[in-house]
Coordinates of C-alpha atoms and ligand atoms in Angstrom, one line a residue:
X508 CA 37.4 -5.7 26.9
X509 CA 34.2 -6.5 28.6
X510 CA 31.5 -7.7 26.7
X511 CA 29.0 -5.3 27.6
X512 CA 31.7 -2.4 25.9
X513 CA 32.3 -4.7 23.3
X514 CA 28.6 -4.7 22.6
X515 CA 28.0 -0.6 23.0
X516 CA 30.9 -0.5 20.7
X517 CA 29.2 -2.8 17.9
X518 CA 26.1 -1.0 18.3
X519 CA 27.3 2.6 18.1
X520 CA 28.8 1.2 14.6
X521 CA 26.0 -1.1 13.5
X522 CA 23.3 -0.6 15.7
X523 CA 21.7 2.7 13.9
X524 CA 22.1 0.7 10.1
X525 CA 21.1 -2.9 11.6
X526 CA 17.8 -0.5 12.8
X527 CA 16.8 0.9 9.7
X528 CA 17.5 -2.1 7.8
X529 CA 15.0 -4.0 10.1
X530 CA 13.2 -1.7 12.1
X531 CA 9.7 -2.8 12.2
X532 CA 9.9 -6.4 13.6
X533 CA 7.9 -8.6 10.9
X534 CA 8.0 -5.7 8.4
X535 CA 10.3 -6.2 5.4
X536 CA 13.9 -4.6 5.7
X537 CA 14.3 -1.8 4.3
X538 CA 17.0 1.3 3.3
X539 CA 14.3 3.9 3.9
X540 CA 13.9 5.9 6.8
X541 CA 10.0 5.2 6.9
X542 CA 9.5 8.9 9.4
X543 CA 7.9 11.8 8.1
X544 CA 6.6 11.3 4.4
X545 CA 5.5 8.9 1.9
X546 CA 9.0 10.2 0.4
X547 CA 10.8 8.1 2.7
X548 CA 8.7 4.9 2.3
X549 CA 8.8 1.8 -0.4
X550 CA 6.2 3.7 -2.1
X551 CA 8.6 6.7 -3.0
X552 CA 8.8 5.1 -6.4
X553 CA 11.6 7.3 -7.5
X554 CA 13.5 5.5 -5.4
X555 CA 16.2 8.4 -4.4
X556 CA 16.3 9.1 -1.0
X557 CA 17.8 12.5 0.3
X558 CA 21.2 12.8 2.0
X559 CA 22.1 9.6 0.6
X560 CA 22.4 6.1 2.7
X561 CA 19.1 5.1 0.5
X562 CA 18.8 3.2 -2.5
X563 CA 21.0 4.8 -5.0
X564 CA 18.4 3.6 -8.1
X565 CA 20.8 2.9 -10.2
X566 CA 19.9 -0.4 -10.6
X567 CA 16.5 0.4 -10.5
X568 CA 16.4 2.9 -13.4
X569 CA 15.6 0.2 -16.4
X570 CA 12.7 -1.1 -15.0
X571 CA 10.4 1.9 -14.2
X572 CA 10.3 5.4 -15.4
X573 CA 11.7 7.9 -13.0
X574 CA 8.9 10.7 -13.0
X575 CA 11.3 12.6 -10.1
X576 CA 7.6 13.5 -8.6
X577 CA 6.4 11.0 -5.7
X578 CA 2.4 11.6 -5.4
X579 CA 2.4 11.1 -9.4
X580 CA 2.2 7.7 -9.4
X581 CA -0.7 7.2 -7.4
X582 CA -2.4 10.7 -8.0
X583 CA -2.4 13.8 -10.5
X584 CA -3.8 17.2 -10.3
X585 CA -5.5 16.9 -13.3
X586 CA -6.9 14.1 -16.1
X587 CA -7.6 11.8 -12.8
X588 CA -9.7 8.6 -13.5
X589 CA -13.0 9.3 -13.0
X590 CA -13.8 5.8 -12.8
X591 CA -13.0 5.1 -10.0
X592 CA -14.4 7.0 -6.3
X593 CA -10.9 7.4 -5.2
X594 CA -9.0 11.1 -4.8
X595 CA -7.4 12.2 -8.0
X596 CA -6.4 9.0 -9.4
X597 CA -3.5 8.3 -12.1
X598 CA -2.5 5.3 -11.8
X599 CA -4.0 2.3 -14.6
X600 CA -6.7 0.3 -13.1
X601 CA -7.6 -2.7 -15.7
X602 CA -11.1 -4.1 -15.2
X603 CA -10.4 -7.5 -13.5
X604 CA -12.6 -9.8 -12.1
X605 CA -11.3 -11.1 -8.9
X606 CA -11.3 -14.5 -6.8
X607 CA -12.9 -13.1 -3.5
X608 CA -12.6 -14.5 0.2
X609 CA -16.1 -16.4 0.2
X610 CA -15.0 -18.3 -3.2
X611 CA -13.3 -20.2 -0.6
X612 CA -16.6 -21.0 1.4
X613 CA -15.5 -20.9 5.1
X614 CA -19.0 -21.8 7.2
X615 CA -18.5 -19.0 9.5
X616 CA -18.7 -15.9 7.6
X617 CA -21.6 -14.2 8.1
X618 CA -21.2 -10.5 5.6
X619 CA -21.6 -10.2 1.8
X620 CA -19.0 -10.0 -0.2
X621 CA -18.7 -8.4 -3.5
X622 CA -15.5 -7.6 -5.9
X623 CA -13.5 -5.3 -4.2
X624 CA -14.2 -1.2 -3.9
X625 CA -12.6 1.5 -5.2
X626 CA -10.5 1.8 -1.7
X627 CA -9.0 -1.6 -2.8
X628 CA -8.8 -1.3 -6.4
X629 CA -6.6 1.4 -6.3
X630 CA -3.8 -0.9 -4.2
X631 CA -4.6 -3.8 -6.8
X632 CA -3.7 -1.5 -9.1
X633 CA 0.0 -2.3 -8.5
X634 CA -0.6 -5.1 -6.3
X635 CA -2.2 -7.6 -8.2
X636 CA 0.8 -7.5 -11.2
X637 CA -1.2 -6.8 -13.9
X638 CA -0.2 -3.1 -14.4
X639 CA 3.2 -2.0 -14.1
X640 CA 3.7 0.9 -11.7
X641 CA 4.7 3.1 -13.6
X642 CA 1.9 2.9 -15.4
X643 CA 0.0 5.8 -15.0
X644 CA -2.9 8.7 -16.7
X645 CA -0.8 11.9 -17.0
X646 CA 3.1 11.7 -16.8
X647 CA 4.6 15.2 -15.4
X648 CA 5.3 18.1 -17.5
X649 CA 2.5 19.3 -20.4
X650 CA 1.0 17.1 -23.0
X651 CA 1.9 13.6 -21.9
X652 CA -1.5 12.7 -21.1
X653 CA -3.5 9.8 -22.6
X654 CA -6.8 9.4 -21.0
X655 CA -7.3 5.5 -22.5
X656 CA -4.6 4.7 -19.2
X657 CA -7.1 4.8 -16.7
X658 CA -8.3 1.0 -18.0
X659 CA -5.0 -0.2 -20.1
X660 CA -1.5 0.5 -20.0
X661 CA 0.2 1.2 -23.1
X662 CA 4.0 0.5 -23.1
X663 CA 4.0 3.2 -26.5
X664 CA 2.3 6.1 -24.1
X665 CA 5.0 5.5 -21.5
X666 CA 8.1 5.5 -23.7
X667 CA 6.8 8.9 -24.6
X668 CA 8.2 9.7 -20.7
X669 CA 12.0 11.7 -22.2
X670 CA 14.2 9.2 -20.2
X671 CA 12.1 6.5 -20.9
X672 CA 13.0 3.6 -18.9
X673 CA 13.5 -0.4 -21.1
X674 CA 11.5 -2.2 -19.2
X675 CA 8.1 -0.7 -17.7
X676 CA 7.8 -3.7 -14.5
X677 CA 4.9 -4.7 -12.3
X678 CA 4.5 -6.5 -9.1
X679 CA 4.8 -10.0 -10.3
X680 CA 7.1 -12.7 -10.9
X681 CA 8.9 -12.2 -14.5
X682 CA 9.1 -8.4 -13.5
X683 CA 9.7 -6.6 -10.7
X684 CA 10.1 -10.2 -8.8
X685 CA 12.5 -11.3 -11.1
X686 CA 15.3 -9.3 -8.9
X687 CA 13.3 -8.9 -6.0
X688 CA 12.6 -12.8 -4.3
X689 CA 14.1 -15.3 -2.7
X690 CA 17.2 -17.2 -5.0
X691 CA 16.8 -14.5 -7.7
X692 CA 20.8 -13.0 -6.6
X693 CA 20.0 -9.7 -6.2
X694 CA 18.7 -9.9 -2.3
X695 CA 22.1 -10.5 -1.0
X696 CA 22.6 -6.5 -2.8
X697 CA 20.1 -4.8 -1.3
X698 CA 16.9 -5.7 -2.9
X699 CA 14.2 -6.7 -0.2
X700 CA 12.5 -9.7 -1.3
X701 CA 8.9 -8.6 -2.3
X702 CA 6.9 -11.9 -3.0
X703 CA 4.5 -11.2 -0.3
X704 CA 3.6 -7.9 -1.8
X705 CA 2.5 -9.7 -5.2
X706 CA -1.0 -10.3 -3.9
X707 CA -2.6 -11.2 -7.4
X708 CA -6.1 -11.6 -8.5
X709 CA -6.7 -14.8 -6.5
X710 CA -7.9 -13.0 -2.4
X711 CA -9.1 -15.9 -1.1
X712 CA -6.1 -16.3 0.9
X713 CA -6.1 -12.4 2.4
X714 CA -8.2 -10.6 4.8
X715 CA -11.8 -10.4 2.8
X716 CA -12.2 -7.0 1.4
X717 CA -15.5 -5.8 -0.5
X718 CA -16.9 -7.0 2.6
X719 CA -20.1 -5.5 4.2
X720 CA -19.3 -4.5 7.9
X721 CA -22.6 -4.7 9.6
X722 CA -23.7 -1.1 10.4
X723 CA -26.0 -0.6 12.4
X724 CA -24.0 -3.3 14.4
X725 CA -26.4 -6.2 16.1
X726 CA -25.2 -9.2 17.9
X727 CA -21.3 -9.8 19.8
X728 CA -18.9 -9.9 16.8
X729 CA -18.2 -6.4 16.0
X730 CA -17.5 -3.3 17.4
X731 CA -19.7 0.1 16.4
X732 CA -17.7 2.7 14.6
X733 CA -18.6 5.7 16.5
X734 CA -19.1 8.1 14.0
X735 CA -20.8 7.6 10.9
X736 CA -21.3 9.9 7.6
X737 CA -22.1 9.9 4.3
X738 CA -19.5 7.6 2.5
X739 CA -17.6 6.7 5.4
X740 CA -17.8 5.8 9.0
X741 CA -14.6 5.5 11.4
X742 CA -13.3 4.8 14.8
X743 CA -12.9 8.6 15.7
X744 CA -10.2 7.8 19.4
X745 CA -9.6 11.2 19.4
X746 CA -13.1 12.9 18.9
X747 CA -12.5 15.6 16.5
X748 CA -14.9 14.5 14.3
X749 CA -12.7 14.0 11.1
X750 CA -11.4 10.4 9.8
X751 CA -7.9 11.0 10.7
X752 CA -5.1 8.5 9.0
X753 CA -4.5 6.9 12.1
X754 CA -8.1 6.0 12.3
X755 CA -9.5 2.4 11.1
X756 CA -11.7 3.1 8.9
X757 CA -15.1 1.5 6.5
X758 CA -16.1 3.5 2.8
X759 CA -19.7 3.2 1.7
X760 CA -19.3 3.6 -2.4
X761 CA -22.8 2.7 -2.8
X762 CA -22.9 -1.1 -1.5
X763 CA -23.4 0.2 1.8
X764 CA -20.0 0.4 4.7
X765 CA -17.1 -2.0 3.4
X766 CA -13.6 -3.0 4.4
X767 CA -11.5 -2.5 2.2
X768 CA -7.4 -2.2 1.9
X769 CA -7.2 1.0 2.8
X770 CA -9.4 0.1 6.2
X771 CA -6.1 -0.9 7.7
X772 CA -3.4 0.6 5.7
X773 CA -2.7 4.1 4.6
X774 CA -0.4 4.1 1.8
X775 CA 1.2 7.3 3.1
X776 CA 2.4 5.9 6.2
X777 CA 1.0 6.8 9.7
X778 CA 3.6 7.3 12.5
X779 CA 3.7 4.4 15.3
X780 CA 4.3 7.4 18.0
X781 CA 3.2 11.1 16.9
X782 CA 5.4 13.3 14.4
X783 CA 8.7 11.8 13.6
X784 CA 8.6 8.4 14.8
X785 CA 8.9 5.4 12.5
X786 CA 5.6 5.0 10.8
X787 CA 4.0 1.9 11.8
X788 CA 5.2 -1.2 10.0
X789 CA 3.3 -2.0 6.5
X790 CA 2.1 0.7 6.5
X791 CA -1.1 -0.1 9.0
X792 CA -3.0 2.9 10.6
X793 CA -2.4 1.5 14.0
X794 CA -0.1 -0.7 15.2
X795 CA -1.4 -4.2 15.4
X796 CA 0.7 -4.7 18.4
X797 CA -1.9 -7.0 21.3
X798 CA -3.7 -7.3 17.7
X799 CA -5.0 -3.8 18.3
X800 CA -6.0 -3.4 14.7
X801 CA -8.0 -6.4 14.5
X802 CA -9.3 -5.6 17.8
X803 CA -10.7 -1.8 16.5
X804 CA -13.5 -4.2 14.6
X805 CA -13.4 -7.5 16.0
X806 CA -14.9 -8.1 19.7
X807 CA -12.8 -11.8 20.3
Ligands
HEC448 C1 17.7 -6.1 -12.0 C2 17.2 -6.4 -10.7 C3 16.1 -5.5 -10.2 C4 14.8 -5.3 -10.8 C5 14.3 -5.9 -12.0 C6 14.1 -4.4 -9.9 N1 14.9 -4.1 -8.8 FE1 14.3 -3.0 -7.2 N2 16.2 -3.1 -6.4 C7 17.2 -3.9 -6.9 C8 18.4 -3.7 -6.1 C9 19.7 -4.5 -6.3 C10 18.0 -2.9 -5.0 C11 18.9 -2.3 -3.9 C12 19.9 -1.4 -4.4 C13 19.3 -0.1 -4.9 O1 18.4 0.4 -4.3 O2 19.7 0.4 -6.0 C14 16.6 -2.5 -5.3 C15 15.9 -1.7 -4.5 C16 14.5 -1.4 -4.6 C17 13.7 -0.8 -3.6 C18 14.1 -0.2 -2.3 C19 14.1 -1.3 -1.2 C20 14.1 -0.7 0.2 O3 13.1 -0.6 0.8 O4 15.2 -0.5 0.6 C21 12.4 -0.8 -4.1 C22 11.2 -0.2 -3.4 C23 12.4 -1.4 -5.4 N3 13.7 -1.8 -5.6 C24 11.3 -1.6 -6.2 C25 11.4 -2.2 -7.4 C26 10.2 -2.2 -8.3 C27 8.9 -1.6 -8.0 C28 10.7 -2.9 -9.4 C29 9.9 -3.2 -10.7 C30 9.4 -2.0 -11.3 C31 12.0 -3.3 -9.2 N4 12.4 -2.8 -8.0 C32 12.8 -4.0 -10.1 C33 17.1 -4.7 -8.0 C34 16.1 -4.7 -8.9
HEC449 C1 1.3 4.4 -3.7 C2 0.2 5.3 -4.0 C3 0.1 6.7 -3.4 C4 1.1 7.6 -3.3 C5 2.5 7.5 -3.8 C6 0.5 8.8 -2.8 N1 -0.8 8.5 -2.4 FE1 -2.2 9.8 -1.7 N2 -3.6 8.4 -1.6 C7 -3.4 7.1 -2.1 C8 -4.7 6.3 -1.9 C9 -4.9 4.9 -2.3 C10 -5.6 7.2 -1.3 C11 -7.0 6.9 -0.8 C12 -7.0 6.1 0.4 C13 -7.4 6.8 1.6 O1 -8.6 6.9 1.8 O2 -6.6 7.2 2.4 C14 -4.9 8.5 -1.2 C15 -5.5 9.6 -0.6 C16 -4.9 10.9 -0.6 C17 -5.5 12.1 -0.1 C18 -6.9 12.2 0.4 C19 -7.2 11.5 1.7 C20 -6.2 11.9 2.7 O3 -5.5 11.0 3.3 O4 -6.0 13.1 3.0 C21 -4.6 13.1 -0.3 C22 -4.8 14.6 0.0 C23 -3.4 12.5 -0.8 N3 -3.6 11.1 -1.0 C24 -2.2 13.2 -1.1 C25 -1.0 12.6 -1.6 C26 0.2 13.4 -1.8 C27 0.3 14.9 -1.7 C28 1.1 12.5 -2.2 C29 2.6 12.7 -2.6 C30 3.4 13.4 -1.6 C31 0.5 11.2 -2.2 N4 -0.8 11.3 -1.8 C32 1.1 10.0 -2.6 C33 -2.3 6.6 -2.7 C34 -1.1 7.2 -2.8
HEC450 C1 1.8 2.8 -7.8 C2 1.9 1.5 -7.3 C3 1.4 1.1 -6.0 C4 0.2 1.4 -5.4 C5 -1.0 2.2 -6.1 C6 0.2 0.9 -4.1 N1 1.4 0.2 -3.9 FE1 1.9 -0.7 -2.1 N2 3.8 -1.0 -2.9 C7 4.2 -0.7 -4.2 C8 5.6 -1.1 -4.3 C9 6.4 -1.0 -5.6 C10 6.0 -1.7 -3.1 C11 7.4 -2.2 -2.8 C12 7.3 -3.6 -2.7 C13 7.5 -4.0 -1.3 O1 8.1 -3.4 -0.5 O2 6.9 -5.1 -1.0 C14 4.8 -1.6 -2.2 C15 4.8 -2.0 -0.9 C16 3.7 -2.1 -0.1 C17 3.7 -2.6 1.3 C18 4.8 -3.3 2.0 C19 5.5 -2.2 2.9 C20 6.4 -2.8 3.9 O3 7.0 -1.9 4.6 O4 6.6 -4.0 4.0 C21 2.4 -2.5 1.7 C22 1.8 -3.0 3.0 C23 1.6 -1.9 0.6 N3 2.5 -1.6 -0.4 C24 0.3 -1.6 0.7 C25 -0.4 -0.9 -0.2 C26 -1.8 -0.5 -0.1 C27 -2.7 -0.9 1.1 C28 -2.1 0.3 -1.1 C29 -3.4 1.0 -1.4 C30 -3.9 1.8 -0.3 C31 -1.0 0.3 -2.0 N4 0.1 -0.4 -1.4 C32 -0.9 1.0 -3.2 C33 3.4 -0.1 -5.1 C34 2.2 0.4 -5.0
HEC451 C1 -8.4 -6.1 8.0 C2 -7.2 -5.3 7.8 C3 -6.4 -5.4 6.5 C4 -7.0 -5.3 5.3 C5 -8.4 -5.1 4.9 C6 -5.9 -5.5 4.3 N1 -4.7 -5.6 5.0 FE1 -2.8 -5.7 4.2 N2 -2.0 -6.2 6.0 C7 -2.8 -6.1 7.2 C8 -1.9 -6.4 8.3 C9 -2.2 -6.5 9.8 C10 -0.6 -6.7 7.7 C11 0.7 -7.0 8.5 C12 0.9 -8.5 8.4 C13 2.2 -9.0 9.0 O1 2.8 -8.3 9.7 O2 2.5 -10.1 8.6 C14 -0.7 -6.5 6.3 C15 0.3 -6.6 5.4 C16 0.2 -6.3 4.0 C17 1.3 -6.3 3.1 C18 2.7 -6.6 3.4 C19 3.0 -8.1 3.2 C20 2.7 -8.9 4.4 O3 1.8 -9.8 4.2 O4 3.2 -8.7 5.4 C21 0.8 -5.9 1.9 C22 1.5 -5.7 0.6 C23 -0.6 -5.6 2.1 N3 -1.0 -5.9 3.4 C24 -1.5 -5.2 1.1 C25 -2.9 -5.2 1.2 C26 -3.8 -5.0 0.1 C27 -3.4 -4.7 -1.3 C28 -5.0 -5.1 0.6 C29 -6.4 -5.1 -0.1 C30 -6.5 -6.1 -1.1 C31 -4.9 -5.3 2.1 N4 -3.6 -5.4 2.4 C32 -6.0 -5.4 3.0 C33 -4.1 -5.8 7.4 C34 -5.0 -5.7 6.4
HEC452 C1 -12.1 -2.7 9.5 C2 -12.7 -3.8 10.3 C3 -11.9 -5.1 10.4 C4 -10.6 -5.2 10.8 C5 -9.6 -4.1 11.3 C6 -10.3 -6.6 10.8 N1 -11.4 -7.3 10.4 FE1 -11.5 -9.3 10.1 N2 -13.3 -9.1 9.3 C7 -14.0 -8.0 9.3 C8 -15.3 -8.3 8.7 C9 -16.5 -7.3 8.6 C10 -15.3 -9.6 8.4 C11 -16.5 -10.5 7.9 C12 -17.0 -11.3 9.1 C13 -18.2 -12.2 8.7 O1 -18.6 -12.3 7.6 O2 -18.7 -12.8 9.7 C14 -14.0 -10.1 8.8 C15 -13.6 -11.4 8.6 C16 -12.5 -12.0 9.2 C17 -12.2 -13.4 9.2 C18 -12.9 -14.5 8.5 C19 -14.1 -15.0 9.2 C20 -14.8 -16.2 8.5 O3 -15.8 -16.6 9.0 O4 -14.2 -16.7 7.5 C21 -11.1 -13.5 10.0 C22 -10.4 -14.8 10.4 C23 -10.7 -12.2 10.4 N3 -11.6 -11.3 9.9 C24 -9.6 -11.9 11.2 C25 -9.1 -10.7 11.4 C26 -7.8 -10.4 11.9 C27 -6.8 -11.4 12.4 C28 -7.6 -9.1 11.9 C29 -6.4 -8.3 12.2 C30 -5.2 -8.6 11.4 C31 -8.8 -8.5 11.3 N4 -9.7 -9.5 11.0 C32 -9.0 -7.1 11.2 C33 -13.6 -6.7 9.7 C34 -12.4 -6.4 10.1

């Protein structure tokens, strides 16, 4: 058989799983489809995927309760955290004090930075391990509500959840981690390894957040948001006014315009090329691809 059959003929059988194992070059691999919805993206943290071919969550079922709802993690209709300037939020934010990027005193950074803003506290929320994700303000269903989550998380509150799971797990090494890294057995079975996702408290060693971007812009460095309102200003490509989720954009919470996480990401997912293409890897509002996304604010 020639080689170039041989090859369609491998790729007709593999090709399609090999691609949604690894589809978004440096992203993690992954059994979602990562099109459409949040539903089919790692943070569907009921971890059932429709039609099957998805993480079956068996294993998963111990180590997080299964609310069967997808937005509830993250956000709630009512009893949100009014702590925090974020939309509707339910999931536990614990009042941390964080290392921050100019702790690391590089000569060259010119912005003030102060502990990060809502936009990012609500990633840290599950992405610096303190809180497991599960953890969360008011579970579905009437009555399972306990307003003292939106600061702590109490393990007694979530065991309330009727199908409680054993073992409530957060981001970080002894939990979540514990399956999902490098050497831990389980990534030969499916589980991704996620130690780059535990981000922690320490963020000297990721992009600064909590960081001022310098509006009005002066000097060469950066490039000027063209439209700018009250609490957030934006790179608005397509003109219609509105901060669109494929739009890079900086939220004023008081300090003044910041980056924060979700400058560059949108934890929803934001597709690479319009309605039902893969969503662009890590979830980033544009594809960094020729470093467009650093580009949007950077002039280098
Ligand atoms: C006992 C080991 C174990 C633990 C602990 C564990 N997982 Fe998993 N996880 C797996 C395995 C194995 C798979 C792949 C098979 C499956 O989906 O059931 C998986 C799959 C996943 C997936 C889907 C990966 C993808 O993109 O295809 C996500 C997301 C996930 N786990 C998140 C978590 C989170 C969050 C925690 C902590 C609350 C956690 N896991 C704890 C073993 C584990
Ligand atoms: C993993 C956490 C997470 C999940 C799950 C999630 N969201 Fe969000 N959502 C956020 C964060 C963080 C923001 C604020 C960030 C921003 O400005 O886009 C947000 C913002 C929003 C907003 C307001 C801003 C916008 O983009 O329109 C809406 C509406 C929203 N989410 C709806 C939903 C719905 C509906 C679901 C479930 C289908 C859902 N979200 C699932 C984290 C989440
Ligand atoms: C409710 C908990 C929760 C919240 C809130 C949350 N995440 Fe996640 N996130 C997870 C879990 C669990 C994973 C799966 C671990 C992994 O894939 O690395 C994940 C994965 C990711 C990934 C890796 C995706 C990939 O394809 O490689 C990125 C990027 C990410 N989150 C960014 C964010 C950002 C930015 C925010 C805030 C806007 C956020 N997350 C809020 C739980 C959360
Ligand atoms: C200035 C833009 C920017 C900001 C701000 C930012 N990120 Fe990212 N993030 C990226 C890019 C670009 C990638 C993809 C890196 C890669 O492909 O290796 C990424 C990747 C990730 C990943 C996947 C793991 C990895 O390193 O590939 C996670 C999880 C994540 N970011 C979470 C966060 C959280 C949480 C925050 C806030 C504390 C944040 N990000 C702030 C641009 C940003
Ligand atoms: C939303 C706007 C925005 C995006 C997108 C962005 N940055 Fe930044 N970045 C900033 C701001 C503002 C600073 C602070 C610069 C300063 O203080 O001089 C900064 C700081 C930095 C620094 C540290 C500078 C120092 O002096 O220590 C580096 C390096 C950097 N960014 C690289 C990148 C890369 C690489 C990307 C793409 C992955 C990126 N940035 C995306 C706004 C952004």
């Amino acid at each position: 058989m020639p080689n170039a059959r041989l090859l369609a003929i491998l790729f007709a059988v593999f090709g399609a799983a090999y691609f949604t194992m690894v589809y978004g070059g440096g992203d993690l691999g992954t059994k979602f489809s990562y099109r459409d919805s949040v539903a089919n993206t790692r943070h569907n943290l009921t971890q059932r995927q429709p039609g099957g071919g998805g993480p079956n969550g068996v294993i998963m079922d111990p180590y997080r309760n299964n609310y069967n709802e997808i937005c509830v993690y993250c956000h709630t209709p009512h009893g949100a955290n009014a702590n925090v300037k974020a939309p509707l939020w339910n999931h536990t934010i614990k009042t941390t004090t964080y290392q921050t990027y100019n702790q690391l005193g590089t000569s060259t950074l010119t912005q003030t930075v102060s502990q990060p803003g809502p936009n990012s506290l609500t990633c840290l929320s599950c992405h610096d391990g303190q809180v497991a994700v599960d953890s969360v303000i008011n579970m579905p269903g009437s009555g399972l509500y306990d307003p003292n989550q939106a600061t702590s998380q109490s393990d007694a509150f979530l065991n309330t959840w009727p199908s409680a799971s054993s073992v409530h797990g957060g981001l970080n090494p002894g939990q979540c981690l514990a399956c999902h890294s490098a050497g831990a057995g389980f990534v030969g079975a499916g589980a991704p390894d996620f130690t780059v996702a535990f981000i922690g408290t320490d963020l000297r060693n990721d992009h600064p957040v909590g960081i001022t971007y310098p509006i009005p812009v002066t000097g060469k460095d950066f490039n000027d948001p063209n439209q700018k309102k009250v609490g957030i200003a934006f790179f608005d490509t397509n003109g219609n006014g509105r901060a669109d989720n494929n739009e890079i954009r900086l939220y004023d919470t008081g300090q003044g315009y910041k980056v924060e996480c979700a400058s560059c990401h949108d934890p929803h997912g934001v597709p690479s090329a319009g309605p039902g293409s893969v969503f662009n890897p890590t979830f980033l509002r544009v594809s960094n691809a020729g470093s467009a996304l650093c580009l949007t604010c950077h002039i280098k």
